[in-house]
Backbone as a ProteinNet text record, in pm:
[ID]
protein_1_A
[PRIMARY]
MTLVVIAECLAAPGREDRLRTALEAMIEPSMEEPGCLAYLPYADPNRPARMVIVEEWTDAAALAEHFTTAHFGHVRQVLDLVLAEPMTIRRLTEAADVAS
[TERTIARY]
468.4	566.7	514	588.4	546.6	607.6	555.1	601.7	658	783	846.1	847.7	811.4	808.2	903.7	986.9	1075	1028.5	978.3	932.8	1028	1083.3	1178.9	1118.1	1134.1	1077.4	1186	1178.8	1267	1179.5	1186.2	1106.5	1163.2	1075.5	1118.1	1180.1	1266.8	1329	1223.6	1246.2	1155.5	1033.9	1018.7	901.6	933.4	1054.1	1097.6	1005.7	970.3	884.9	746.7	693.4	559.6	563	670.5	684.2	691.7	774.8	791	656.8	585.9	456.1	356.6	352.8	259.4	290.5	418	455.2	433.3	460.6	436.2	286.8	203.8	58.9	5.6	83.7	43.6	67.7	150.2	188.6	66.9	-5.5	-115.9	-224.2	-278.4	-384.5	-334.2	-209.7	-156.1	-140.4	-88.8	-69.9	-203.2	-310.6	-443.2	-503.1	-443.7	-492.8	-462.3	-554.8	-537.3	-406.7	-357.6	-238.6	-108	-109.4	13.5	87.5	211.6	295.8	395.5	431.1	525.6	508	526.1	522	612.1	734.5	836.3	901.1	873.5	943.3	1079.1	1177.2	1312.1	1357.9	1437.1	1496.4	1645.9	1702.4	1846	1912.4	1995.6	2054.9	2150.6	2200.7	2292.3	2220.9	2095.2	2015.3	1870.3	1832.9	1700.7	1582.3	1604.1	1494.9	1460.7	1550.6	1530	1470.5	1356.1	1292.9	1262	1267.8	1240.1	1136.2	1039.3	940.3	963.7	979.7	994.3	864.1	798.7	669.7	678.9	600.7	588.7	441.2	401.4	261.1	250.4	137	118.6	126.1	80.3	84.6	53.3	60.2	35.3	-108	-202.9	-342.8	-359.6	-289.9	-297.9	-240	-130.2	-71.9	-166.3	-225.7	-320.8	-437.5	-484.6	-593.3	-547.8	-423.1	-366	-376.6	-349	-352.1	-492.1	-595.6	-733.7	-789.3	-711.9	-762.5	-768.5	-851.9	-864.5	-734.1	-664.1	-540.1	-432	-429	-330.9	-369.1	-496.9	-541.7	-504	-517.2	-480.8	-330.4	-249.8	-104.5	-57.4	-122.7	-85.3	-103.4	-212.8	-235.6	-127.6	-89.2	15.6	148.9	179.6	306.2	314.7	202.4	201.8	244.9	221.4	254.6	395.5	450.6	576.2	697.8	677.4	792.5	863.3	995.9	1077.3	1080.7	1051.3	1051.6	952.8	910	814.9	873	787	826.2	865.9	970.4	1014.5	967.1	903.3	854.2	917.8	982.6	1039.9	967.7	928.4	861.4	960.3	982.6	1081.2	1020.5	1070.9	1035.7	1165.5	1153.8	1273.4	1351.3	1483.5	1569.3	1540.7	1509.7	1478.3	1355.8	1261.1	1139.9	1170.6	1268.7	1306.1	1375.2	1457.8	1533.7	1447	1331.2	1247.4	1176.1
1038.5	948.3	890.5	909.1	853.1	714.5	644	510.4	513.1	471.3	463.1	316.6	291.5	155.2	147.3	44.2	15.1	-119.9	-118.5	-241.2	-271.3	-391.8	-430.3	-536.5	-516.3	-606.3	-647.4	-770.8	-819.1	-877.1	-814.8	-860.4	-989.7	-1074	-1192.7	-1146.1	-1226.9	-1187.7	-1148.5	-1033.1	-983.8	-910.2	-902.9	-838.3	-702.2	-651.5	-526.5	-409	-393	-280.8	-291.1	-411.2	-430.1	-396.2	-433.7	-398.5	-247.3	-183.4	-38.2	32.6	-9.1	50.7	33	-85	-112.4	-25.9	-11.7	68.4	216.8	263.3	403.9	436.1	339.4	360.4	371.7	330	337.9	475.1	557.5	684.9	773.6	807.8	903.4	855.6	733.3	693.7	678.7	637.7	625.8	762.8	859.1	994	1062.6	1015.6	1070.8	1013.1	907.9	849.2	944.4	957.1	1053.3	1039.2	918.7	901.4	889.8	902.8	886.3	1018.9	1020.3	1139	1131.2	1009.6	991.1	851.4	841.3	712.2	725.7	674	696.1	565.6	519	400.4	439.3	353.4	373.2	245.6	261.5	146.5	145.2	27.4	11.6	25.6	128.8	149.1	36.8	-38.8	-148.5	-282.4	-285.3	-408.1	-366.9	-338.3	-283.6	-368.8	-494.8	-579.7	-552.3	-485	-456	-316.7	-309.7	-180.7	-173.6	-52.3	-26.7	84.7	68.1	172.2	224.7	355.5	420.3	494.8	457.4	516.1	577	680.7	734.6	752.5	702.4	704.5	773	832.4	901.5	806	681.7	581.5	443.2	342.7	205.3	186.2	258.1	246.4	293	400.6	449.5	346.5	283.1	179.1	60.1	20.4	-91.5	-60.9	62.5	103.3	97	134.6	128.6	-13	-111.1	-249.9	-298.2	-221.9	-261.6	-190.5	-99.1	-21.3	-104.3	-60.3	-128.4	-121.7	-6.6	3.3	-86.8	-106.5	-200.9	-343.9	-375.7	-509.4	-539.4	-439.2	-457.9	-479.3	-394.7	-409.2	-541.2	-587.7	-716.4	-829	-824	-924.8	-918.3	-796.6	-779.5	-831.5	-796.9	-841.9	-993.9	-1058.8	-1205.6	-1262.6	-1187.4	-1233.8	-1194.8	-1086.7	-1033.9	-1048.1	-1081.9	-1089.9	-1224.2	-1219.5	-1340.2	-1402.6	-1321.8	-1367.1	-1280.1	-1324.3	-1242.1	-1104.9	-1004.9	-870	-869.8	-793.9	-776.4	-639.8	-635.1	-509.2	-487.6	-371.3	-332.4	-208.3	-210.6	-96.8	-32.8	97	167.8	289	317.6	439.6	513.9	638	715.1	645.8	649.7	583.7	634.7	761	816.7	750.1	708.9	643.4	503.2	436.6	301.8	306.8	409	420.3	454.7	515.5	557	441.9
169.4	115.1	-16.5	-123.6	-251.7	-269.5	-366.2	-398.8	-540	-555.5	-686.2	-727.2	-850.3	-903.3	-1020.7	-1020.3	-1132.8	-1188.2	-1309.9	-1375.3	-1490.6	-1491.7	-1594.9	-1685.2	-1816.5	-1916.7	-2016	-2060.2	-2165.6	-2276	-2393.2	-2506.9	-2564.7	-2611.6	-2685.2	-2817	-2875.8	-3003.3	-3107.3	-3169.4	-3271.7	-3218.3	-3086.6	-3025.5	-2961.8	-2985	-2921.9	-2955.1	-3082.7	-3122.7	-3060.3	-3052	-2992	-2844	-2774.8	-2633.6	-2617.3	-2696.4	-2687.7	-2712.4	-2814.4	-2846.8	-2732	-2674.9	-2565.2	-2443.3	-2410.5	-2293.7	-2318.5	-2438.2	-2470	-2466.1	-2504.1	-2501.3	-2357.8	-2260.4	-2120	-2058.7	-2120.9	-2059.5	-2033.3	-2137.9	-2123.5	-2027.6	-2043.5	-1950	-1806.6	-1789.8	-1653.7	-1589.7	-1666	-1612.4	-1580.3	-1639.8	-1610.3	-1482.2	-1430	-1305.5	-1189.3	-1094.5	-985.4	-907.1	-882.6	-799.6	-873.9	-1006.3	-1085.2	-1095.9	-1048.6	-1055.3	-1170.8	-1212.5	-1323.6	-1380.8	-1512.6	-1581.9	-1703.2	-1692.1	-1794.9	-1838.5	-1960.5	-2010.8	-2070.2	-2048.3	-2101.2	-2169.8	-2275.2	-2344.8	-2315.8	-2301.8	-2282.5	-2419.2	-2440.4	-2572.6	-2613.3	-2516.5	-2546.5	-2561.7	-2524.8	-2534.5	-2558.5	-2683.3	-2714.6	-2667.4	-2643.1	-2595.9	-2449.6	-2378	-2235.7	-2220.4	-2154.3	-2125.6	-1977.1	-1925.6	-1785.2	-1778.3	-1690	-1667.7	-1526.6	-1515.6	-1384.9	-1358.8	-1250.6	-1215.9	-1076.7	-1052.5	-917	-886.8	-771.5	-728.2	-592.9	-567	-440.1	-322	-342.6	-236.3	-293.9	-207.9	-252	-300.7	-243.1	-286	-430.8	-468	-606.4	-702.9	-663.9	-749.2	-760.2	-649.9	-652.2	-745.9	-744	-833.7	-979.6	-1005.9	-1141.5	-1197.8	-1113.6	-1159.1	-1194.2	-1158.6	-1190.2	-1313.1	-1372.6	-1485.6	-1613.8	-1704.5	-1834	-1912.8	-1908.7	-1986	-1929.6	-1797.8	-1743.4	-1781.6	-1776.5	-1818	-1961.3	-2047.4	-2188	-2203.1	-2139.4	-2155.4	-2095.3	-1990.6	-1930.8	-2033.7	-2109.5	-2213.5	-2321	-2360.2	-2461	-2406.9	-2282.6	-2223.8	-2218.8	-2191.4	-2190.4	-2325.3	-2432.8	-2567.6	-2613	-2557.8	-2612.9	-2521.7	-2395.2	-2304.9	-2312.5	-2299.8	-2298.2	-2159.3	-2058.1	-1918.7	-1841.8	-1724.1	-1648.2	-1612.8	-1610.8	-1573.9	-1426.1	-1394.1	-1256.5	-1208.6	-1093.4	-1037.9	-901.5	-885.6	-756.9	-707.3	-582.6	-519.5	-423.4	-440.6	-361.7	-291.9	-172.6	-102	-72.7	-29.8	1.2	111.7	103.3	201.5	342.2	357.3	490	550.4	465.3	514.5	567.8	508.8	550.7	686.1	709.6	833	953.3	930.2	1043.9	1107.2
[MASK]
++++++++++++++++++++++++++++++++++++++++++++++++++++++++++++++++++++++++++++++++++++++++++++++++++++

């Protein structure tokens, strides 16, 4: 069973490009992590300040390890400076897994 994470970010006014750059810089190092299956940032075309990251991890332990990496620590510092509100993180599993 994999774990899908949806992280939603809203940039403060004028900080949209910095948010986009920070999230794009996370792709390569995150994908190099052993448990990372996908790491895809998306921008809302109708609201450029809103970005969503869709991630897939082999399990909760892999995600927990991600949160301890140097690149996550760095992006966390950047997010503290550029976000208009706290990031929202949703952890999802396949619907069949919830029903069992």
